[in-house]
Amino acid sequence: MADGFPAPTDSGLPRRSFAIIFGVSLATAMGNTGLISVLPAIGREIGIPDPMVAAIFSLSALLWAASSPAWARASDRYGRKPLMMVGLTGFLVSMLLCGVVVSAGLRHWATPMAIFVFFLLARALFGLFGAAANPATQAYVAERTPLTQRTQAMASLAGAFGLGTVIGPFLAPLFTKIPVLGLAGPLFTFALIALGMLAVVWRMLPETPVPEEARRPRRPVTGAKAGPRMWQDPRVTPFLIYGFIVATCQTAQAQTLGFLIIDKLGLSPIQAQFSISIAMMFGACAGLLAQWGIIRMFEMTPRQLLRWGVAVACLGNLLVAFATDYYLVVAGYAVASLGFGFARPGFTAGASIAVGIGEQARVAGAIAAVNGVNVVFAPLFVWLYQHFGPAPFILNSVLMGGAADLCLPQQRPAQRRSQAGDPRDGHHGDHREVGRGRDPVGAVHTARGSRAA
């Protein structure tokens, strides 16, 4: 895999270190998407109502969003590597407890409502402690990657999520065949994988010194005004709004897909598991095509990723909404995943480029919060699906159209001023000021930092 990573430079990130960081993101993505792929079958086998099955992620998502900024600050103080280990440990313990709870539910040792409550609490541990890894990994890469390589590095890191969504759903049905464990098998196995990754980080990842600027005190000097919170910072607010909408739509589609396929095929939850996994794998491969193929091939800029992301994802959701058979559902899901594969590295890289090197952990924490809190709305989309099947996917298309309308036009005035050399802007035609906060939405710059998007 290392051959596909950004090449190291004198100030860049070594490929071995990036491979380990990639593995941290891969392990959690693989476990989470594997759990999502088997969750509809688990819920229906135990007897938990569909919206409540989707709600299992809700408390975890709230805790993830609330704790991510604090974990980001902690990574500034204690280092990136220790926080990655905290995150992996939280994921490991959460998966183990979820496996125990699911095993109890499948054996009917408690009522479905009691199993739901315990499942909710076990999953919440991931939201509280697993959130530590995400801002630490993103900041680790951003601090050690030159600005000219930042977009491609973030796209490669986002590819860990895409690859995880291929491997997780592929392995999950195989792990359900483990004797005695059944549908709880994937949860125990993913916990074991996390344990292995934790050992790799502990033994092999160097905690190399970060630049002096990144280590400077974050508190303002006496008499100075404190800067705005990251979600109030005009440089990154458009990216956070856009990212929240995109992440909400992607999560809603992924959590609804299993129920749609079970109902479309008319099979039992366990019999439909293979078909669900195939659909999720096609979607994941499309996401990887975007992040590891098209983005690199055409050297796409953050602005281009933002535009194409919502456009393609809208088309895919409409295909799923009006699909007449399983194959059209798979095709629509793949097209939507291609769009999300553009959009996610677009707003992540754009937000990273828009701020200075010393603010990378803060912006990573804000992005992690956005990626977590959106899951709270998944039960609403499942409830809509129960009442009108196409509704969640039509709503996704409307929301992503709104994201493009609300967020992207705000980039144009800044782009025109920078191109014209507006003296108020401080650019004088130079497009390389992106890291200094001059352009409130740094997506108007290319990955090379030289030409307008």
CSV table of C-alpha atoms in Angstrom, one decimal:
chain,number,residue,atom,x,y,z
A,1,MET,CA,0.0,0.0,0.0
A,2,ALA,CA,2.9,2.4,0.7
A,3,ASP,CA,3.5,2.9,-3.0
A,4,GLY,CA,0.2,4.8,-3.3
A,5,PHE,CA,1.1,7.2,-0.5
A,6,PRO,CA,2.5,10.7,-1.0
A,7,ALA,CA,6.2,10.5,-1.5
A,8,PRO,CA,8.2,11.7,1.5
A,9,THR,CA,10.3,14.9,1.3
A,10,ASP,CA,12.8,16.5,3.6
A,11,SER,CA,9.8,18.0,5.4
A,12,GLY,CA,7.3,15.4,4.6
A,13,LEU,CA,5.9,12.3,6.3
A,14,PRO,CA,7.8,9.0,5.8
A,15,ARG,CA,5.8,6.3,4.1
A,16,ARG,CA,6.2,3.8,6.9
A,17,SER,CA,4.7,6.3,9.4
A,18,PHE,CA,1.9,7.1,7.0
A,19,ALA,CA,1.2,3.4,6.6
A,20,ILE,CA,0.8,3.1,10.3
A,21,ILE,CA,-1.5,6.1,10.5
A,22,PHE,CA,-3.5,4.7,7.6
A,23,GLY,CA,-3.8,1.4,9.5
A,24,VAL,CA,-5.2,3.1,12.5
A,25,SER,CA,-8.0,4.7,10.4
A,26,LEU,CA,-8.4,1.5,8.5
A,27,ALA,CA,-9.0,-0.7,11.6
A,28,THR,CA,-11.7,1.6,13.0
A,29,ALA,CA,-13.4,2.1,9.6
A,30,MET,CA,-13.3,-1.6,8.9
A,31,GLY,CA,-14.9,-2.4,12.3
A,32,ASN,CA,-17.5,0.3,12.1
A,33,THR,CA,-18.7,-0.4,8.6
A,34,GLY,CA,-18.6,-4.1,9.3
A,35,LEU,CA,-20.9,-3.5,12.3
A,36,ILE,CA,-23.2,-1.4,10.1
A,37,SER,CA,-23.4,-4.1,7.6
A,38,VAL,CA,-24.6,-6.7,10.1
A,39,LEU,CA,-26.6,-4.4,12.3
A,40,PRO,CA,-29.9,-4.8,10.4
A,41,ALA,CA,-29.7,-8.5,10.7
A,42,ILE,CA,-28.8,-8.3,14.4
A,43,GLY,CA,-31.7,-6.0,15.1
A,44,ARG,CA,-34.3,-8.1,13.3
A,45,GLU,CA,-33.0,-11.4,14.8
A,46,ILE,CA,-33.1,-10.0,18.4
A,47,GLY,CA,-36.4,-8.1,17.8
A,48,ILE,CA,-35.2,-4.5,18.1
A,49,PRO,CA,-37.3,-2.1,16.0
A,50,ASP,CA,-35.5,-0.7,12.9
A,51,PRO,CA,-35.3,3.0,14.0
A,52,MET,CA,-33.9,1.8,17.4
A,53,VAL,CA,-31.3,-0.2,15.6
A,54,ALA,CA,-30.1,2.9,13.9
A,55,ALA,CA,-30.3,4.8,17.2
A,56,ILE,CA,-27.6,2.5,18.7
A,57,PHE,CA,-25.1,4.8,17.1
A,58,SER,CA,-26.8,8.0,18.3
A,59,LEU,CA,-25.4,8.3,21.9
A,60,SER,CA,-22.0,7.3,20.6
A,61,ALA,CA,-22.2,10.0,18.0
A,62,LEU,CA,-23.1,12.7,20.5
A,63,LEU,CA,-20.2,11.7,22.7
A,64,TRP,CA,-17.9,11.7,19.8
A,65,ALA,CA,-18.9,15.2,18.8
A,66,ALA,CA,-18.7,16.5,22.3
A,67,SER,CA,-15.3,14.9,23.1
A,68,SER,CA,-13.4,15.4,19.8
A,69,PRO,CA,-12.4,19.1,20.5
A,70,ALA,CA,-11.1,18.1,24.0
A,71,TRP,CA,-9.2,15.1,22.5
A,72,ALA,CA,-7.7,17.5,19.9
A,73,ARG,CA,-6.4,19.8,22.7
A,74,ALA,CA,-5.1,16.8,24.6
A,75,SER,CA,-3.1,15.7,21.5
A,76,ASP,CA,-1.5,19.1,21.4
A,77,ARG,CA,-0.4,18.7,25.0
A,78,TYR,CA,0.5,15.0,25.2
A,79,GLY,CA,1.3,14.2,21.6
A,80,ARG,CA,-0.4,12.5,18.7
A,81,LYS,CA,0.7,8.9,19.3
A,82,PRO,CA,-0.7,8.6,22.9
A,83,LEU,CA,-4.1,9.8,21.7
A,84,MET,CA,-4.1,7.3,18.9
A,85,MET,CA,-3.6,4.6,21.4
A,86,VAL,CA,-6.4,5.9,23.6
A,87,GLY,CA,-8.7,5.9,20.6
A,88,LEU,CA,-7.8,2.4,19.6
A,89,THR,CA,-8.2,1.2,23.1
A,90,GLY,CA,-11.7,2.7,23.3
A,91,PHE,CA,-12.6,1.1,20.0
A,92,LEU,CA,-11.3,-2.3,21.2
A,93,VAL,CA,-13.2,-2.3,24.6
A,94,SER,CA,-16.4,-1.0,22.9
A,95,MET,CA,-16.3,-3.8,20.3
A,96,LEU,CA,-15.7,-6.5,22.9
A,97,LEU,CA,-18.7,-5.3,25.0
A,98,CYS,CA,-20.9,-5.0,22.0
A,99,GLY,CA,-20.0,-8.6,21.1
A,100,VAL,CA,-21.0,-9.7,24.6
A,101,VAL,CA,-24.3,-7.9,24.4
A,102,VAL,CA,-25.2,-9.2,21.0
A,103,SER,CA,-24.4,-12.7,22.1
A,104,ALA,CA,-26.7,-12.3,25.0
A,105,GLY,CA,-29.5,-10.9,22.8
A,106,LEU,CA,-29.2,-13.8,20.2
A,107,ARG,CA,-29.6,-16.2,23.1
A,108,HIS,CA,-32.6,-14.3,24.4
A,109,TRP,CA,-31.0,-13.9,27.9
A,110,ALA,CA,-32.7,-10.5,28.2
A,111,THR,CA,-35.6,-8.6,26.6
A,112,PRO,CA,-35.0,-6.8,23.3
A,113,MET,CA,-35.3,-3.5,25.1
A,114,ALA,CA,-32.7,-4.4,27.7
A,115,ILE,CA,-30.3,-5.6,25.0
A,116,PHE,CA,-30.9,-2.3,23.1
A,117,VAL,CA,-30.0,-0.2,26.3
A,118,PHE,CA,-26.8,-2.3,26.9
A,119,PHE,CA,-25.8,-2.2,23.2
A,120,LEU,CA,-26.3,1.6,23.3
A,121,LEU,CA,-24.1,2.0,26.3
A,122,ALA,CA,-21.4,-0.3,25.0
A,123,ARG,CA,-21.3,1.5,21.7
A,124,ALA,CA,-21.1,4.9,23.6
A,125,LEU,CA,-17.6,3.9,24.9
A,126,PHE,CA,-16.4,4.2,21.3
A,127,GLY,CA,-17.9,7.7,21.0
A,128,LEU,CA,-16.3,8.8,24.3
A,129,PHE,CA,-12.8,7.3,23.9
A,130,GLY,CA,-12.5,6.2,20.3
A,131,ALA,CA,-12.8,9.9,19.2
A,132,ALA,CA,-9.3,10.5,20.5
A,133,ALA,CA,-7.7,8.9,17.5
A,134,ASN,CA,-9.3,10.8,14.7
A,135,PRO,CA,-8.0,14.4,15.3
A,136,ALA,CA,-4.6,12.9,16.3
A,137,THR,CA,-4.2,11.1,13.0
A,138,GLN,CA,-5.3,14.0,10.9
A,139,ALA,CA,-3.1,16.5,12.8
A,140,TYR,CA,-0.1,14.0,12.6
A,141,VAL,CA,-0.4,13.9,8.8
A,142,ALA,CA,-1.1,17.6,8.4
A,143,GLU,CA,1.9,18.8,10.5
A,144,ARG,CA,4.3,16.6,8.6
A,145,THR,CA,3.0,17.1,5.1
A,146,PRO,CA,4.0,20.2,3.0
A,147,LEU,CA,1.1,22.4,1.9
A,148,THR,CA,1.7,21.4,-1.8
A,149,GLN,CA,1.0,17.7,-0.8
A,150,ARG,CA,-1.8,18.3,1.7
A,151,THR,CA,-4.8,17.7,-0.4
A,152,GLN,CA,-3.5,14.4,-1.8
A,153,ALA,CA,-2.3,13.3,1.6
A,154,MET,CA,-5.7,14.0,3.1
A,155,ALA,CA,-7.3,12.1,0.2
A,156,SER,CA,-5.0,9.1,0.8
A,157,LEU,CA,-5.9,9.2,4.5
A,158,ALA,CA,-9.6,9.4,3.6
A,159,GLY,CA,-9.0,6.3,1.5
A,160,ALA,CA,-8.5,4.4,4.7
A,161,PHE,CA,-12.2,4.9,5.3
A,162,GLY,CA,-13.0,3.8,1.8
A,163,LEU,CA,-10.8,0.7,2.0
A,164,GLY,CA,-12.3,-0.1,5.4
A,165,THR,CA,-15.8,0.0,3.9
A,166,VAL,CA,-14.6,-2.6,1.3
A,167,ILE,CA,-12.9,-5.0,3.8
A,168,GLY,CA,-15.4,-4.6,6.7
A,169,PRO,CA,-18.5,-5.7,4.9
A,170,PHE,CA,-16.6,-8.4,3.0
A,171,LEU,CA,-15.2,-10.0,6.2
A,172,ALA,CA,-18.3,-9.5,8.4
A,173,PRO,CA,-20.4,-12.3,6.7
A,174,LEU,CA,-17.4,-14.6,6.9
A,175,PHE,CA,-17.0,-14.0,10.6
A,176,THR,CA,-20.7,-14.7,11.2
A,177,LYS,CA,-19.8,-18.4,10.4
A,178,ILE,CA,-17.6,-18.7,13.5
A,179,PRO,CA,-19.0,-21.5,15.6
A,180,VAL,CA,-21.0,-20.4,18.7
A,181,LEU,CA,-20.5,-16.7,18.0
A,182,GLY,CA,-22.8,-16.3,15.0
A,183,LEU,CA,-23.7,-12.6,14.3
A,184,ALA,CA,-21.5,-11.6,17.2
A,185,GLY,CA,-18.5,-13.0,15.5
A,186,PRO,CA,-17.6,-9.9,13.5
A,187,LEU,CA,-17.6,-7.7,16.6
A,188,PHE,CA,-15.1,-10.0,18.5
A,189,THR,CA,-12.9,-10.3,15.4
A,190,PHE,CA,-12.7,-6.6,14.8
A,191,ALA,CA,-11.8,-6.1,18.4
A,192,LEU,CA,-8.9,-8.5,17.9
A,193,ILE,CA,-7.7,-6.6,14.8
A,194,ALA,CA,-7.8,-3.3,16.9
A,195,LEU,CA,-5.6,-5.0,19.5
A,196,GLY,CA,-3.0,-5.9,16.8
A,197,MET,CA,-3.1,-2.3,15.5
A,198,LEU,CA,-2.6,-0.9,19.0
A,199,ALA,CA,0.5,-3.0,19.4
A,200,VAL,CA,1.9,-1.7,16.0
A,201,VAL,CA,1.3,1.9,17.0
A,202,TRP,CA,2.9,1.4,20.4
A,203,ARG,CA,6.0,-0.4,19.0
A,204,MET,CA,6.6,1.2,15.6
A,205,LEU,CA,5.1,4.7,15.2
A,206,PRO,CA,7.7,7.4,15.9
A,207,GLU,CA,6.4,10.4,17.9
A,208,THR,CA,8.7,12.8,16.0
A,209,PRO,CA,8.9,16.4,17.2
A,210,VAL,CA,6.3,18.7,15.6
A,211,PRO,CA,7.3,22.1,14.3
A,212,GLU,CA,8.0,24.9,16.8
A,213,GLU,CA,5.0,26.9,15.5
A,214,ALA,CA,2.7,23.9,16.3
A,215,ARG,CA,4.1,23.7,19.8
A,216,ARG,CA,3.5,27.3,20.7
A,217,PRO,CA,1.1,28.1,23.5
A,218,ARG,CA,-2.6,28.2,22.4
A,219,ARG,CA,-3.7,30.6,25.1
A,220,PRO,CA,-3.6,34.3,24.2
A,221,VAL,CA,-1.2,36.6,26.0
A,222,THR,CA,-2.5,39.0,28.7
A,223,GLY,CA,-4.8,41.6,27.3
A,224,ALA,CA,-5.1,39.9,23.9
A,225,LYS,CA,-8.5,38.8,22.6
A,226,ALA,CA,-9.2,35.1,22.4
A,227,GLY,CA,-9.8,33.8,18.9
A,228,PRO,CA,-13.2,32.4,17.9
A,229,ARG,CA,-14.0,28.8,18.4
A,230,MET,CA,-13.3,26.7,15.4
A,231,TRP,CA,-16.9,26.3,14.4
A,232,GLN,CA,-17.3,30.1,14.5
A,233,ASP,CA,-14.2,30.8,12.5
A,234,PRO,CA,-15.2,32.2,9.1
A,235,ARG,CA,-12.2,30.4,7.5
A,236,VAL,CA,-13.6,27.0,8.2
A,237,THR,CA,-17.3,27.4,9.0
A,238,PRO,CA,-18.4,26.8,5.4
A,239,PHE,CA,-16.4,23.6,5.3
A,240,LEU,CA,-17.9,22.4,8.6
A,241,ILE,CA,-21.5,23.1,7.4
A,242,TYR,CA,-20.8,21.4,4.1
A,243,GLY,CA,-19.1,18.4,5.9
A,244,PHE,CA,-22.0,18.0,8.3
A,245,ILE,CA,-24.6,17.8,5.5
A,246,VAL,CA,-22.5,15.4,3.5
A,247,ALA,CA,-21.7,13.2,6.4
A,248,THR,CA,-25.3,13.1,7.5
A,249,CYS,CA,-26.4,12.0,4.0
A,250,GLN,CA,-23.7,9.4,3.7
A,251,THR,CA,-24.5,7.9,7.1
A,252,ALA,CA,-28.2,8.0,6.4
A,253,GLN,CA,-27.8,6.1,3.2
A,254,ALA,CA,-25.4,3.5,4.7
A,255,GLN,CA,-27.7,2.8,7.7
A,256,THR,CA,-30.9,2.6,5.5
A,257,LEU,CA,-29.3,0.4,2.8
A,258,GLY,CA,-29.4,-2.9,4.7
A,259,PHE,CA,-33.1,-2.6,5.5
A,260,LEU,CA,-33.8,-1.6,1.9
A,261,ILE,CA,-32.0,-4.7,0.5
A,262,ILE,CA,-33.7,-7.1,3.0
A,263,ASP,CA,-37.1,-5.8,2.0
A,264,LYS,CA,-36.3,-5.5,-1.8
A,265,LEU,CA,-35.1,-9.1,-1.9
A,266,GLY,CA,-37.7,-10.5,0.5
A,267,LEU,CA,-35.2,-12.6,2.3
A,268,SER,CA,-34.5,-13.3,6.0
A,269,PRO,CA,-31.9,-10.9,7.6
A,270,ILE,CA,-29.2,-13.6,7.6
A,271,GLN,CA,-29.9,-14.7,4.0
A,272,ALA,CA,-29.7,-11.1,2.8
A,273,GLN,CA,-26.4,-10.5,4.6
A,274,PHE,CA,-24.3,-11.5,1.6
A,275,SER,CA,-26.3,-9.2,-0.7
A,276,ILE,CA,-25.9,-6.3,1.7
A,277,SER,CA,-22.2,-6.8,1.8
A,278,ILE,CA,-21.9,-6.9,-2.0
A,279,ALA,CA,-23.7,-3.6,-2.3
A,280,MET,CA,-21.5,-2.0,0.4
A,281,MET,CA,-18.4,-3.3,-1.3
A,282,PHE,CA,-19.3,-1.8,-4.6
A,283,GLY,CA,-19.9,1.5,-2.9
A,284,ALA,CA,-16.6,1.3,-1.1
A,285,CYS,CA,-14.7,0.5,-4.3
A,286,ALA,CA,-16.3,3.5,-6.0
A,287,GLY,CA,-15.1,5.7,-3.1
A,288,LEU,CA,-11.6,4.3,-3.4
A,289,LEU,CA,-11.7,5.0,-7.2
A,290,ALA,CA,-12.4,8.6,-6.3
A,291,GLN,CA,-9.8,9.0,-3.6
A,292,TRP,CA,-7.0,6.9,-5.0
A,293,GLY,CA,-7.6,7.3,-8.7
A,294,ILE,CA,-9.6,10.2,-10.0
A,295,ILE,CA,-8.4,12.8,-7.5
A,296,ARG,CA,-4.7,12.0,-8.2
A,297,MET,CA,-5.1,11.5,-11.9
A,298,PHE,CA,-6.7,14.9,-12.5
A,299,GLU,CA,-5.0,16.7,-9.5
A,300,MET,CA,-8.4,17.8,-8.4
A,301,THR,CA,-8.6,20.9,-6.1
A,302,PRO,CA,-10.7,21.1,-2.9
A,303,ARG,CA,-13.2,23.3,-4.7
A,304,GLN,CA,-13.6,20.9,-7.5
A,305,LEU,CA,-14.0,18.1,-5.0
A,306,LEU,CA,-16.7,20.0,-3.2
A,307,ARG,CA,-18.7,20.7,-6.4
A,308,TRP,CA,-18.4,17.3,-8.0
A,309,GLY,CA,-19.0,15.5,-4.6
A,310,VAL,CA,-22.5,16.7,-4.0
A,311,ALA,CA,-23.4,16.6,-7.7
A,312,VAL,CA,-22.5,12.9,-8.1
A,313,ALA,CA,-23.8,11.9,-4.7
A,314,CYS,CA,-27.2,13.5,-5.5
A,315,LEU,CA,-27.4,11.5,-8.7
A,316,GLY,CA,-26.6,8.3,-6.9
A,317,ASN,CA,-29.2,8.9,-4.2
A,318,LEU,CA,-31.9,9.5,-6.8
A,319,LEU,CA,-31.0,6.3,-8.5
A,320,VAL,CA,-31.4,4.4,-5.2
A,321,ALA,CA,-34.7,6.2,-4.5
A,322,PHE,CA,-36.4,5.1,-7.7
A,323,ALA,CA,-34.6,1.7,-8.2
A,324,THR,CA,-36.9,-1.1,-9.3
A,325,ASP,CA,-34.5,-4.0,-8.4
A,326,TYR,CA,-31.5,-4.9,-6.4
A,327,TYR,CA,-29.0,-4.2,-9.2
A,328,LEU,CA,-30.1,-0.6,-9.6
A,329,VAL,CA,-29.9,-0.2,-5.8
A,330,VAL,CA,-26.2,-1.4,-6.0
A,331,ALA,CA,-25.5,0.9,-9.0
A,332,GLY,CA,-27.0,3.9,-7.3
A,333,TYR,CA,-25.2,3.3,-4.0
A,334,ALA,CA,-21.9,3.0,-5.9
A,335,VAL,CA,-22.5,6.3,-7.8
A,336,ALA,CA,-23.4,8.0,-4.5
A,337,SER,CA,-20.3,6.6,-2.8
A,338,LEU,CA,-18.2,8.0,-5.7
A,339,GLY,CA,-19.6,11.4,-4.9
A,340,PHE,CA,-18.9,11.1,-1.2
A,341,GLY,CA,-15.4,9.9,-2.1
A,342,PHE,CA,-14.9,13.4,-3.7
A,343,ALA,CA,-16.7,15.4,-1.0
A,344,ARG,CA,-15.1,14.1,2.2
A,345,PRO,CA,-11.4,14.8,1.3
A,346,GLY,CA,-12.6,18.1,-0.3
A,347,PHE,CA,-13.9,19.6,2.9
A,348,THR,CA,-11.2,18.0,5.1
A,349,ALA,CA,-8.3,19.2,3.0
A,350,GLY,CA,-10.0,22.6,2.4
A,351,ALA,CA,-10.4,23.2,6.1
A,352,SER,CA,-6.8,22.1,6.8
A,353,ILE,CA,-5.4,24.3,4.2
A,354,ALA,CA,-7.4,27.3,5.4
A,355,VAL,CA,-5.7,27.5,8.8
A,356,GLY,CA,-2.1,27.7,9.9
A,357,ILE,CA,0.1,24.8,11.0
A,358,GLY,CA,-0.5,25.5,14.7
A,359,GLU,CA,-4.3,25.1,14.3
A,360,GLN,CA,-4.3,21.7,12.7
A,361,ALA,CA,-5.4,19.7,15.8
A,362,ARG,CA,-8.2,22.2,16.4
A,363,VAL,CA,-9.6,22.0,12.9
A,364,ALA,CA,-9.2,18.2,13.0
A,365,GLY,CA,-11.2,18.1,16.2
A,366,ALA,CA,-13.9,20.2,14.6
A,367,ILE,CA,-14.1,17.9,11.6
A,368,ALA,CA,-14.2,14.8,13.8
A,369,ALA,CA,-17.1,16.3,15.7
A,370,VAL,CA,-18.9,17.0,12.4
A,371,ASN,CA,-18.3,13.4,11.3
A,372,GLY,CA,-19.6,12.1,14.6
A,373,VAL,CA,-22.7,14.1,15.4
A,374,ASN,CA,-24.4,13.5,12.1
A,375,VAL,CA,-25.2,9.9,13.1
A,376,VAL,CA,-27.8,11.2,15.5
A,377,PHE,CA,-30.2,11.8,12.6
A,378,ALA,CA,-29.9,8.2,11.2
A,379,PRO,CA,-33.0,7.0,13.1
A,380,LEU,CA,-35.1,9.7,11.5
A,381,PHE,CA,-34.1,8.5,8.0
A,382,VAL,CA,-34.9,4.9,8.9
A,383,TRP,CA,-38.3,6.1,10.2
A,384,LEU,CA,-38.9,7.9,6.9
A,385,TYR,CA,-37.9,4.7,5.0
A,386,GLN,CA,-40.5,2.7,7.0
A,387,HIS,CA,-43.2,5.2,5.9
A,388,PHE,CA,-42.1,5.9,2.3
A,389,GLY,CA,-39.2,3.9,0.9
A,390,PRO,CA,-37.7,6.6,-1.4
A,391,ALA,CA,-38.0,9.4,1.2
A,392,PRO,CA,-34.5,9.2,2.8
A,393,PHE,CA,-32.7,9.2,-0.6
A,394,ILE,CA,-34.8,12.1,-2.0
A,395,LEU,CA,-34.2,14.1,1.2
A,396,ASN,CA,-30.4,13.4,0.8
A,397,SER,CA,-30.5,14.9,-2.7
A,398,VAL,CA,-32.3,18.0,-1.4
A,399,LEU,CA,-29.9,18.4,1.5
A,400,MET,CA,-26.8,18.1,-0.7
A,401,GLY,CA,-28.2,20.5,-3.2
A,402,GLY,CA,-28.6,22.9,-0.3
A,403,ALA,CA,-25.0,22.3,0.8
A,404,ALA,CA,-23.8,23.4,-2.6
A,405,ASP,CA,-26.0,26.4,-2.7
A,406,LEU,CA,-25.2,27.6,0.9
A,407,CYS,CA,-21.5,27.0,1.0
A,408,LEU,CA,-19.9,27.1,-2.4
A,409,PRO,CA,-21.1,30.6,-3.5
A,410,GLN,CA,-19.3,32.1,-0.5
A,411,GLN,CA,-16.0,31.1,-2.2
A,412,ARG,CA,-16.5,33.2,-5.3
A,413,PRO,CA,-16.0,36.7,-4.0
A,414,ALA,CA,-12.8,35.7,-2.2
A,415,GLN,CA,-11.6,34.0,-5.4
A,416,ARG,CA,-12.3,37.1,-7.5
A,417,ARG,CA,-10.6,39.4,-5.1
A,418,SER,CA,-7.5,37.2,-4.9
A,419,GLN,CA,-7.3,36.9,-8.7
A,420,ALA,CA,-7.7,40.7,-9.1
A,421,GLY,CA,-5.2,41.5,-6.4
A,422,ASP,CA,-7.7,43.4,-4.2
A,423,PRO,CA,-5.6,45.4,-1.7
A,424,ARG,CA,-8.1,44.7,1.0
A,425,ASP,CA,-7.3,41.0,0.6
A,426,GLY,CA,-3.6,41.3,1.1
A,427,HIS,CA,-3.0,38.8,-1.7
A,428,HIS,CA,-2.1,41.1,-4.6
A,429,GLY,CA,-2.8,38.2,-7.0
A,430,ASP,CA,-0.8,35.6,-5.0
A,431,HIS,CA,-2.8,32.4,-4.4
A,432,ARG,CA,-0.4,30.9,-1.9
A,433,GLU,CA,-1.7,32.7,1.2
A,434,VAL,CA,-4.1,29.9,1.9
A,435,GLY,CA,-2.5,28.9,5.2
A,436,ARG,CA,-2.7,32.4,6.6
A,437,GLY,CA,-6.4,32.7,6.8
A,438,ARG,CA,-6.7,35.4,4.1
A,439,ASP,CA,-9.1,33.4,2.1
A,440,PRO,CA,-11.9,32.3,4.4
A,441,VAL,CA,-12.5,29.2,2.4
A,442,GLY,CA,-9.1,27.9,1.3
A,443,ALA,CA,-10.7,25.6,-1.3
A,444,VAL,CA,-9.9,28.1,-4.1
A,445,HIS,CA,-6.4,26.8,-4.2
A,446,THR,CA,-4.9,23.7,-5.8
A,447,ALA,CA,-3.1,20.9,-4.1
A,448,ARG,CA,0.1,22.5,-5.5
A,449,GLY,CA,-0.9,25.8,-3.9
A,450,SER,CA,-0.3,27.8,-7.1
A,451,ARG,CA,-3.3,28.0,-9.4
A,452,ALA,CA,-6.9,28.9,-8.8
A,453,ALA,CA,-9.4,26.1,-8.7
